[in-house]
Amino acid sequence: MEEAGDIRPARRALISVSDKTGLAELGRALAGAGVALVSTGGTAAALRAAGLEVTDVAALTGFPEMMDGRVKTLHPAVHGALLARRDNPGDMAALAAHGIAPVDILVVSLYPFEATVAAGADRAACIEQIDIGGPAMIRAAAKNHADVAVVTDPADYAPLLEELSRLGGTSLALRRRLAMDAFARTAAYDAAVSAWMAADLGAFAPRHRALAGRLVQTLRYGENPHQRAAFYADGSHRPGVATAIQHQGRELSYNNINDTDAAFELVAEFDPAEGPACVLVKHANPCGVARGKTALAAYRAAHDCDRVSAFGGIVAFNTALDGETARAITEIFTEVVIAPDADEEARAVFAAKRNLRLLTTGGRLPDPGAPGLEFRRVAGGFLLQDRDAGRPAPDALRVVTRRAPDPREMADLMFAWTVVKHVKSNAIVYARNLATVGIGAGQMSRVDSTRIAARKAQDMAAALGLAEPPTRGSVVASDAFFPFPDGLVAAAEAGATAVIQPGGSVRDADVIAAADDAGLAMLFTGMRHFRH
């Protein structure tokens, strides 16, 4: 219940918005509630076009807008009206002495700086979209939320108008919540400006680094039911789970979002112009990856790698989905399917599985080579690094063994190297015919990852009724160098014929000698892909 003393009447509203969504309706409702409207530039023009009576802010300040609108609200008549404490006799006397009437509601949406940057505008255009007067007014009104309601998002028009209708004013509870959102908005805005300036200057590690996001949804819980969680978008518009359309299924969970992101980022490494690719992920690790002539063939091959782990996992594609592929996916329980698109038949097939979430990204894939930043929380701070967009140039690959890979091995080696980049370290990937046949992830010892991946391949052979493990004739990728020959020897014993790894160990000569003794071909990439 609202306390009567907490209700503040609304006699005058100052409105200055770049986003005109719902503006006419807001203006009519405020005017209907007896609230006088004051506005600026294009906002005033839009309100007048809706048939509303509006006072220009210049009439308050006694000073016209200048410098193409750069200076219009930076004036004591505006900020005094916002900052005056209604219960402070000195503040109210100062207003009276200068002929300033209080503003009870401020509605501001800032210049679209983030959208301008996202659209790829040049530096001058981006600078011009840095709002000055808007944040100043927002902060003033938010600081004085004991008396003033500040609205920074059209989504808050409805609750504001509901209280005006029901209470004849605004409650302290609403004003406090709006003030919280207002300070968060200006903080996010400034974070966007500072991040853009850092990027424009090539300053990777500025003295201060601000992070910001916009709430996409609150989640049922985090990684575990006792943890609270929410999902925020960072405004970068990178294609993926944050920008996808969810066509059906239950609300995405924290783990769904994390795993779906891992799956889509990996599948995007494979150029759709070179054919379909499919990735299956469980607990943020790929459990099957394959290329194929069709999406169905890619899915079947990826699923065959580890049928047990695939149950209840995430499936990602780099091409649009068809009905035949959708039917194959629904043969087992799947949490999420994400793809650039899905045809009508595929959507109809998935619709029969109410709990399956289908996401599409408007035909877009994230660019695996695009620059970006990654953050990780540690006690007392956070770590910052570039996104791992590294790909060794073809001329950086070195054959270090007596035998060079043949063309089939080379194709499989590059496929496996792409996959191992997305597997938790220590990571080992066996691949054959552009499909994974054994994945070892997250082990403290590289040789253990090698053996686990080989054992997974034995399980695959048993599940498919193969005469021998599919590691026979496979290639193997390691995300970091083999510190000793034992991991490479284990791969050779599993039947691998070629190896790709970064190199760089003090025992490289021993590892190369072991490869030569086993008749393996081996490439050094000179690039490590740790993932923790």
XYZ file of C-alpha atoms in Angstrom:
532
model
C 0.000 0.000 0.000
C 1.174 3.487 -0.809
C 1.433 5.945 2.069
C -0.560 9.093 1.403
C 2.466 11.249 2.259
C 4.483 9.469 -0.408
C 2.192 10.477 -3.267
C 3.413 13.407 -5.314
C 0.958 15.254 -7.559
C 1.869 15.773 -11.201
C 1.242 19.246 -12.519
C 3.950 19.597 -15.156
C 5.948 17.176 -17.295
C 9.061 17.858 -19.359
C 9.319 15.498 -22.332
C 12.344 15.170 -24.644
C 12.609 11.860 -26.484
C 14.487 10.544 -29.487
C 12.346 7.383 -29.445
C 8.831 8.551 -30.304
C 7.234 5.157 -29.540
C 3.956 5.775 -27.689
C 4.654 9.509 -27.438
C 1.284 10.739 -28.696
C -0.607 8.372 -26.402
C 1.522 9.437 -23.441
C 0.992 13.104 -24.184
C -2.789 12.683 -24.474
C -2.974 10.747 -21.206
C -0.873 13.288 -19.339
C -2.883 16.182 -20.724
C -6.077 14.348 -19.820
C -4.806 14.071 -16.255
C -4.310 17.829 -16.139
C -0.529 17.730 -16.570
C 0.981 20.669 -18.469
C 3.437 19.606 -21.176
C 6.838 21.198 -21.771
C 9.016 19.878 -24.557
C 11.937 20.391 -26.912
C 12.492 20.460 -30.676
C 11.227 17.415 -32.509
C 9.372 16.084 -29.476
C 7.358 19.292 -29.189
C 6.585 19.156 -32.891
C 5.348 15.567 -32.618
C 3.131 16.421 -29.656
C 1.653 19.390 -31.476
C 1.056 17.196 -34.508
C -1.004 14.986 -32.188
C -3.169 18.012 -31.346
C -1.652 18.718 -27.919
C -0.801 22.033 -26.326
C 2.925 22.236 -25.584
C 5.215 24.859 -24.087
C 8.667 25.059 -25.649
C 11.522 24.681 -23.211
C 12.864 27.989 -24.544
C 9.878 29.662 -22.915
C 11.084 28.311 -19.557
C 14.688 29.310 -20.005
C 14.120 32.559 -21.821
C 16.914 31.440 -24.098
C 16.535 29.874 -27.548
C 18.038 26.557 -28.583
C 21.433 27.082 -30.143
C 24.241 25.262 -31.960
C 21.794 23.038 -33.858
C 20.114 21.985 -30.619
C 23.325 21.143 -28.757
C 22.355 23.638 -26.059
C 18.735 23.795 -25.012
C 18.109 22.273 -21.566
C 21.420 23.087 -19.832
C 19.902 25.962 -17.876
C 19.032 26.717 -14.202
C 15.371 27.108 -15.116
C 15.334 23.442 -16.177
C 17.617 21.948 -13.547
C 16.191 24.073 -10.759
C 12.722 22.798 -11.671
C 13.998 19.214 -11.448
C 16.256 19.466 -8.402
C 14.131 21.627 -6.070
C 13.214 19.718 -2.903
C 9.549 20.312 -2.263
C 9.974 20.070 1.501
C 12.913 22.497 1.580
C 11.729 26.101 2.095
C 14.995 27.499 0.736
C 14.693 25.530 -2.514
C 11.082 26.572 -3.007
C 11.883 30.195 -2.230
C 14.651 30.134 -4.829
C 12.214 28.808 -7.438
C 9.725 31.531 -6.575
C 12.377 34.243 -6.665
C 13.373 33.259 -10.194
C 9.888 32.547 -11.472
C 10.543 28.816 -11.970
C 7.710 26.292 -11.691
C 8.649 22.741 -10.565
C 8.716 19.834 -12.991
C 7.086 16.733 -11.498
C 7.633 14.245 -14.341
C 10.619 14.009 -16.669
C 10.429 11.784 -19.742
C 13.689 11.426 -21.681
C 15.025 8.908 -24.177
C 18.620 9.575 -25.061
C 20.097 10.148 -28.502
C 20.512 6.759 -30.219
C 24.279 6.531 -29.763
C 24.388 2.735 -29.472
C 22.270 2.259 -32.598
C 24.424 4.736 -34.507
C 27.586 2.826 -33.623
C 25.944 -0.522 -34.424
C 24.970 0.822 -37.853
C 28.644 1.454 -38.638
C 28.416 5.246 -38.766
C 31.587 7.288 -39.105
C 33.307 8.951 -36.175
C 31.718 12.371 -36.670
C 28.208 10.907 -36.764
C 28.856 8.894 -33.620
C 30.190 11.946 -31.769
C 27.110 13.926 -32.762
C 24.878 11.287 -31.172
C 26.484 11.623 -27.731
C 23.700 13.119 -25.624
C 24.678 15.781 -23.068
C 21.527 17.508 -21.882
C 19.513 14.297 -21.635
C 21.776 12.517 -19.133
C 22.119 15.716 -17.099
C 18.334 16.036 -16.771
C 17.895 12.331 -16.046
C 20.471 12.407 -13.265
C 18.948 15.535 -11.760
C 15.437 14.105 -11.690
C 16.641 10.700 -10.468
C 18.589 12.294 -7.618
C 15.420 14.153 -6.627
C 13.202 11.072 -6.891
C 11.675 11.935 -3.538
C 9.606 14.419 -5.563
C 10.154 13.782 -9.272
C 9.306 10.780 -11.440
C 11.830 10.164 -14.237
C 10.979 7.898 -17.171
C 13.714 6.705 -19.540
C 11.960 3.866 -21.372
C 8.594 3.709 -23.190
C 7.963 0.462 -21.299
C 7.413 2.593 -18.192
C 4.709 4.807 -19.688
C 1.991 2.350 -18.683
C 2.901 2.066 -14.966
C 3.310 5.839 -14.763
C -0.115 6.474 -16.270
C -1.696 3.744 -14.146
C -0.563 5.468 -10.966
C -1.643 8.886 -12.179
C -5.096 7.463 -12.864
C -5.354 5.481 -9.625
C -3.546 7.763 -7.190
C -3.704 11.186 -8.786
C 0.085 11.282 -8.619
C 3.131 9.044 -8.332
C 4.142 6.825 -5.429
C 7.565 6.839 -3.797
C 7.928 3.155 -4.671
C 7.486 3.890 -8.371
C 9.735 6.943 -8.279
C 12.487 4.966 -6.557
C 12.277 2.172 -9.105
C 12.281 4.651 -11.990
C 15.302 6.423 -10.476
C 17.168 3.119 -10.242
C 16.442 2.433 -13.900
C 17.399 5.992 -14.826
C 20.836 5.829 -13.233
C 21.367 2.409 -14.811
C 20.429 3.856 -18.199
C 22.849 6.760 -17.991
C 25.561 4.415 -16.710
C 24.972 2.044 -19.629
C 24.976 4.974 -22.042
C 28.269 6.291 -20.720
C 29.689 2.754 -20.798
C 28.762 2.499 -24.475
C 30.401 5.838 -25.247
C 33.587 5.008 -23.344
C 33.813 1.541 -24.931
C 33.405 3.040 -28.395
C 36.037 5.672 -27.699
C 38.444 3.029 -26.398
C 37.919 0.994 -29.560
C 38.252 4.093 -31.752
C 41.566 4.919 -30.102
C 42.754 1.327 -30.071
C 43.001 1.458 -26.264
C 42.662 -2.169 -25.185
C 43.104 -1.477 -21.460
C 41.864 2.008 -20.533
C 42.185 3.106 -16.910
C 38.505 2.414 -16.280
C 36.410 -0.214 -18.044
C 32.615 -0.049 -17.702
C 30.276 -2.923 -18.555
C 26.601 -2.541 -19.310
C 23.676 -4.556 -20.591
C 19.943 -4.417 -21.124
C 17.758 -7.008 -19.435
C 16.471 -9.630 -21.849
C 14.815 -11.806 -19.232
C 14.992 -12.894 -15.644
C 15.709 -16.611 -15.456
C 14.156 -19.279 -13.273
C 17.545 -19.880 -11.680
C 21.242 -19.990 -12.526
C 23.504 -22.977 -13.048
C 21.787 -24.496 -10.005
C 18.325 -23.958 -8.494
C 19.649 -22.068 -5.461
C 21.288 -19.392 -7.645
C 19.456 -16.335 -8.974
C 20.075 -15.442 -12.621
C 19.201 -13.014 -15.401
C 20.131 -12.609 -19.059
C 21.372 -9.274 -20.434
C 22.116 -8.172 -23.992
C 25.209 -6.031 -24.510
C 23.959 -4.147 -27.555
C 26.590 -5.559 -29.904
C 23.936 -7.318 -32.035
C 26.253 -10.275 -32.661
C 24.014 -12.996 -34.123
C 23.296 -15.653 -31.549
C 21.105 -16.525 -28.630
C 20.772 -12.887 -27.498
C 19.364 -11.770 -30.858
C 17.547 -14.940 -31.933
C 13.811 -15.383 -32.307
C 12.408 -18.162 -30.112
C 9.590 -19.788 -32.034
C 8.407 -22.262 -29.426
C 9.181 -24.135 -26.262
C 9.690 -23.256 -22.646
C 11.670 -20.259 -21.484
C 15.394 -20.704 -21.960
C 17.353 -21.515 -18.815
C 20.765 -20.212 -17.772
C 22.416 -23.450 -18.890
C 20.413 -23.501 -22.132
C 21.680 -20.023 -23.014
C 25.284 -20.844 -22.138
C 25.268 -24.100 -24.096
C 23.419 -22.641 -27.078
C 25.961 -19.860 -27.339
C 28.795 -22.412 -27.296
C 27.138 -24.482 -30.018
C 26.332 -21.573 -32.344
C 29.756 -19.968 -32.006
C 31.383 -23.265 -33.022
C 29.092 -24.052 -35.944
C 29.654 -20.531 -37.293
C 33.318 -21.449 -37.814
C 32.185 -23.527 -40.810
C 31.377 -21.499 -43.898
C 27.892 -22.448 -45.137
C 29.120 -21.852 -48.695
C 31.219 -24.980 -48.217
C 28.278 -27.057 -47.056
C 26.149 -27.747 -43.994
C 27.672 -28.313 -40.573
C 26.118 -29.474 -37.324
C 27.282 -29.177 -33.703
C 25.888 -30.967 -30.649
C 26.802 -29.508 -27.256
C 26.406 -30.714 -23.690
C 27.624 -28.686 -20.700
C 29.293 -26.132 -23.012
C 31.466 -28.809 -24.664
C 30.853 -30.220 -28.138
C 29.960 -33.903 -28.034
C 29.643 -34.228 -31.806
C 30.551 -32.082 -34.816
C 30.299 -32.899 -38.515
C 30.059 -31.514 -41.997
C 27.848 -33.171 -44.587
C 26.364 -32.838 -48.042
C 23.041 -32.086 -46.381
C 21.985 -30.812 -42.963
C 20.575 -34.273 -42.258
C 23.851 -35.985 -43.109
C 25.764 -33.540 -40.914
C 23.361 -34.129 -38.025
C 23.532 -37.919 -38.311
C 27.331 -37.894 -38.332
C 27.554 -35.468 -35.415
C 25.013 -37.455 -33.400
C 26.873 -40.718 -34.044
C 29.990 -39.386 -32.311
C 28.420 -39.656 -28.847
C 24.810 -40.741 -28.836
C 24.653 -40.927 -25.052
C 25.828 -37.364 -24.433
C 23.661 -36.011 -27.258
C 20.503 -36.827 -25.289
C 19.100 -33.610 -23.817
C 21.697 -31.474 -25.597
C 21.834 -28.467 -27.881
C 21.905 -28.762 -31.685
C 23.254 -25.964 -33.894
C 23.452 -25.630 -37.687
C 25.156 -23.195 -40.029
C 22.405 -23.517 -42.657
C 18.620 -23.429 -42.720
C 16.738 -26.462 -41.410
C 14.370 -28.615 -43.444
C 11.617 -30.972 -42.357
C 13.614 -34.172 -42.854
C 16.391 -32.938 -40.575
C 13.851 -31.743 -38.019
C 12.264 -35.199 -37.878
C 15.663 -36.788 -37.235
C 16.366 -34.341 -34.395
C 13.049 -35.126 -32.725
C 13.887 -38.823 -32.556
C 15.605 -38.072 -29.235
C 15.017 -35.506 -26.507
C 16.688 -32.221 -27.453
C 16.660 -29.053 -25.362
C 17.392 -26.376 -27.992
C 17.846 -26.179 -31.757
C 19.428 -23.036 -33.204
C 19.962 -22.292 -36.889
C 19.996 -19.304 -39.230
C 16.503 -20.285 -40.361
C 14.006 -23.154 -40.555
C 11.459 -23.818 -43.284
C 7.738 -24.223 -42.647
C 7.910 -28.005 -42.627
C 10.711 -27.998 -40.042
C 8.775 -25.606 -37.817
C 5.698 -27.774 -38.053
C 7.701 -30.855 -37.055
C 9.217 -29.095 -34.061
C 5.832 -27.693 -33.025
C 4.772 -31.209 -32.062
C 7.524 -31.187 -29.396
C 6.245 -28.590 -26.967
C 9.304 -28.535 -24.725
C 11.852 -28.179 -27.529
C 13.058 -24.611 -28.051
C 13.600 -23.551 -31.662
C 15.717 -20.446 -32.254
C 16.488 -18.773 -35.577
C 18.748 -15.811 -36.260
C 17.328 -14.237 -39.395
C 19.732 -16.011 -41.720
C 22.780 -14.662 -39.907
C 25.813 -16.315 -38.303
C 28.341 -14.703 -35.960
C 31.616 -13.814 -37.662
C 34.259 -16.070 -36.057
C 37.000 -13.649 -37.091
C 35.376 -10.503 -35.743
C 37.109 -8.721 -32.879
C 35.448 -8.729 -29.494
C 36.101 -8.840 -25.775
C 35.550 -11.551 -23.176
C 35.257 -11.060 -19.430
C 35.637 -13.429 -16.502
C 34.902 -12.624 -12.895
C 37.567 -13.261 -10.248
C 37.536 -12.308 -6.572
C 37.869 -8.538 -6.388
C 37.784 -7.881 -10.117
C 37.474 -9.324 -13.585
C 39.744 -10.493 -16.352
C 39.525 -9.040 -19.853
C 40.823 -10.574 -23.054
C 40.223 -10.543 -26.791
C 37.806 -13.105 -28.128
C 39.758 -16.069 -29.482
C 39.348 -15.252 -33.165
C 42.731 -16.684 -34.090
C 43.203 -18.839 -37.150
C 46.668 -19.841 -38.312
C 47.509 -18.609 -41.784
C 48.155 -21.417 -44.270
C 51.805 -20.429 -44.558
C 52.146 -20.619 -40.749
C 51.437 -24.367 -40.737
C 54.643 -26.366 -40.502
C 55.092 -30.018 -41.327
C 57.582 -31.180 -38.690
C 57.643 -34.921 -39.426
C 59.247 -36.889 -42.219
C 55.822 -37.633 -43.649
C 53.478 -34.845 -44.715
C 49.701 -35.211 -44.411
C 47.918 -36.398 -47.530
C 44.963 -34.305 -48.836
C 42.344 -36.312 -46.907
C 44.327 -36.037 -43.698
C 44.880 -32.325 -44.262
C 41.139 -31.695 -44.625
C 40.424 -33.652 -41.455
C 43.252 -31.930 -39.585
C 41.873 -28.468 -40.335
C 38.386 -29.640 -39.371
C 39.644 -31.076 -36.063
C 41.681 -27.933 -35.362
C 38.547 -25.827 -35.774
C 36.651 -28.015 -33.319
C 39.358 -28.314 -30.659
C 39.413 -24.523 -30.276
C 35.928 -24.799 -28.742
C 36.601 -27.725 -26.375
C 37.498 -27.121 -22.728
C 41.186 -27.660 -21.997
C 42.959 -29.960 -21.925
C 41.283 -30.784 -25.231
C 41.785 -33.622 -27.707
C 39.674 -34.223 -30.814
C 39.803 -37.250 -33.119
C 38.203 -36.722 -36.530
C 37.679 -38.700 -39.694
C 35.840 -37.776 -42.883
C 35.019 -34.296 -41.533
C 33.308 -35.632 -38.431
C 34.429 -35.990 -34.841
C 34.810 -39.585 -33.677
C 36.134 -38.950 -30.170
C 36.384 -35.860 -27.954
C 38.337 -35.599 -24.702
C 37.593 -32.445 -22.715
C 38.515 -30.673 -19.529
C 41.123 -33.045 -18.122
C 44.043 -31.948 -15.978
C 46.356 -34.233 -17.977
C 46.589 -34.115 -21.768
C 47.274 -37.827 -21.988
C 44.049 -38.468 -20.045
C 42.087 -36.390 -22.548
C 43.705 -38.412 -25.346
C 42.697 -41.697 -23.745
C 39.178 -40.547 -22.879
C 38.607 -39.427 -26.474
C 39.819 -42.830 -27.701
C 37.521 -44.589 -25.269
C 34.616 -42.470 -26.517
C 35.454 -43.695 -30.006
C 35.267 -47.289 -28.769
C 31.813 -46.524 -27.366
C 30.853 -45.083 -30.746
C 31.980 -48.252 -32.486
C 29.910 -50.379 -30.106
C 26.813 -48.195 -30.591
C 27.102 -48.294 -34.383
C 28.193 -51.933 -34.660
C 31.528 -51.018 -36.265
C 34.224 -53.658 -36.688
C 36.871 -51.342 -35.215
C 37.027 -47.992 -33.426
C 36.657 -45.032 -35.805
C 39.947 -43.622 -34.518
C 41.604 -46.094 -36.904
C 42.646 -43.881 -39.803
C 41.616 -40.719 -37.985
C 43.518 -37.542 -37.258
C 43.922 -35.892 -33.871
C 44.004 -32.250 -32.778
C 45.386 -30.953 -29.492
C 44.565 -27.455 -28.255
C 48.065 -27.055 -26.783
C 51.405 -28.747 -27.204
C 52.104 -32.282 -26.039
C 54.478 -31.783 -23.099
C 55.675 -35.382 -23.383
C 55.444 -38.031 -26.107
C 52.934 -40.099 -24.075
C 49.832 -38.305 -25.352
C 50.934 -38.599 -28.948
C 51.826 -42.274 -28.461
C 48.344 -42.880 -27.027
C 46.833 -41.255 -30.128
C 48.961 -43.464 -32.379
C 47.886 -46.545 -30.428
C 44.263 -45.483 -30.970
C 44.928 -45.556 -34.723
C 45.435 -41.872 -35.575
C 47.610 -41.256 -38.621
C 48.139 -37.502 -38.399
C 48.353 -34.861 -35.669
C 47.873 -31.092 -35.486
C 49.069 -29.147 -32.450
C 50.622 -25.763 -31.648
C 54.106 -26.991 -30.833
C 56.325 -24.998 -28.512
C 57.218 -27.584 -25.873
C 60.804 -27.879 -24.678
C 60.378 -31.553 -25.608
C 59.110 -30.954 -29.143
C 62.045 -32.927 -30.536
C 61.039 -35.968 -28.466
C 57.412 -35.669 -29.595
C 58.437 -35.324 -33.252
C 60.689 -38.352 -32.953
C 57.815 -40.376 -31.481
C 55.587 -39.283 -34.367
C 58.202 -40.320 -36.903
C 58.656 -43.683 -35.162
C 54.877 -44.259 -35.418
C 54.728 -43.111 -39.056
C 52.502 -40.145 -38.188
C 52.336 -36.891 -40.086
C 52.311 -33.854 -37.785
C 51.621 -30.154 -38.242
C 52.590 -27.316 -35.909
C 50.255 -24.311 -36.004
C 52.201 -21.990 -33.724
C 48.884 -20.990 -32.110
C 47.422 -22.305 -28.855
C 43.688 -22.510 -28.107
C 43.304 -22.940 -24.350
C 39.695 -22.667 -23.177
C 38.873 -22.701 -19.475
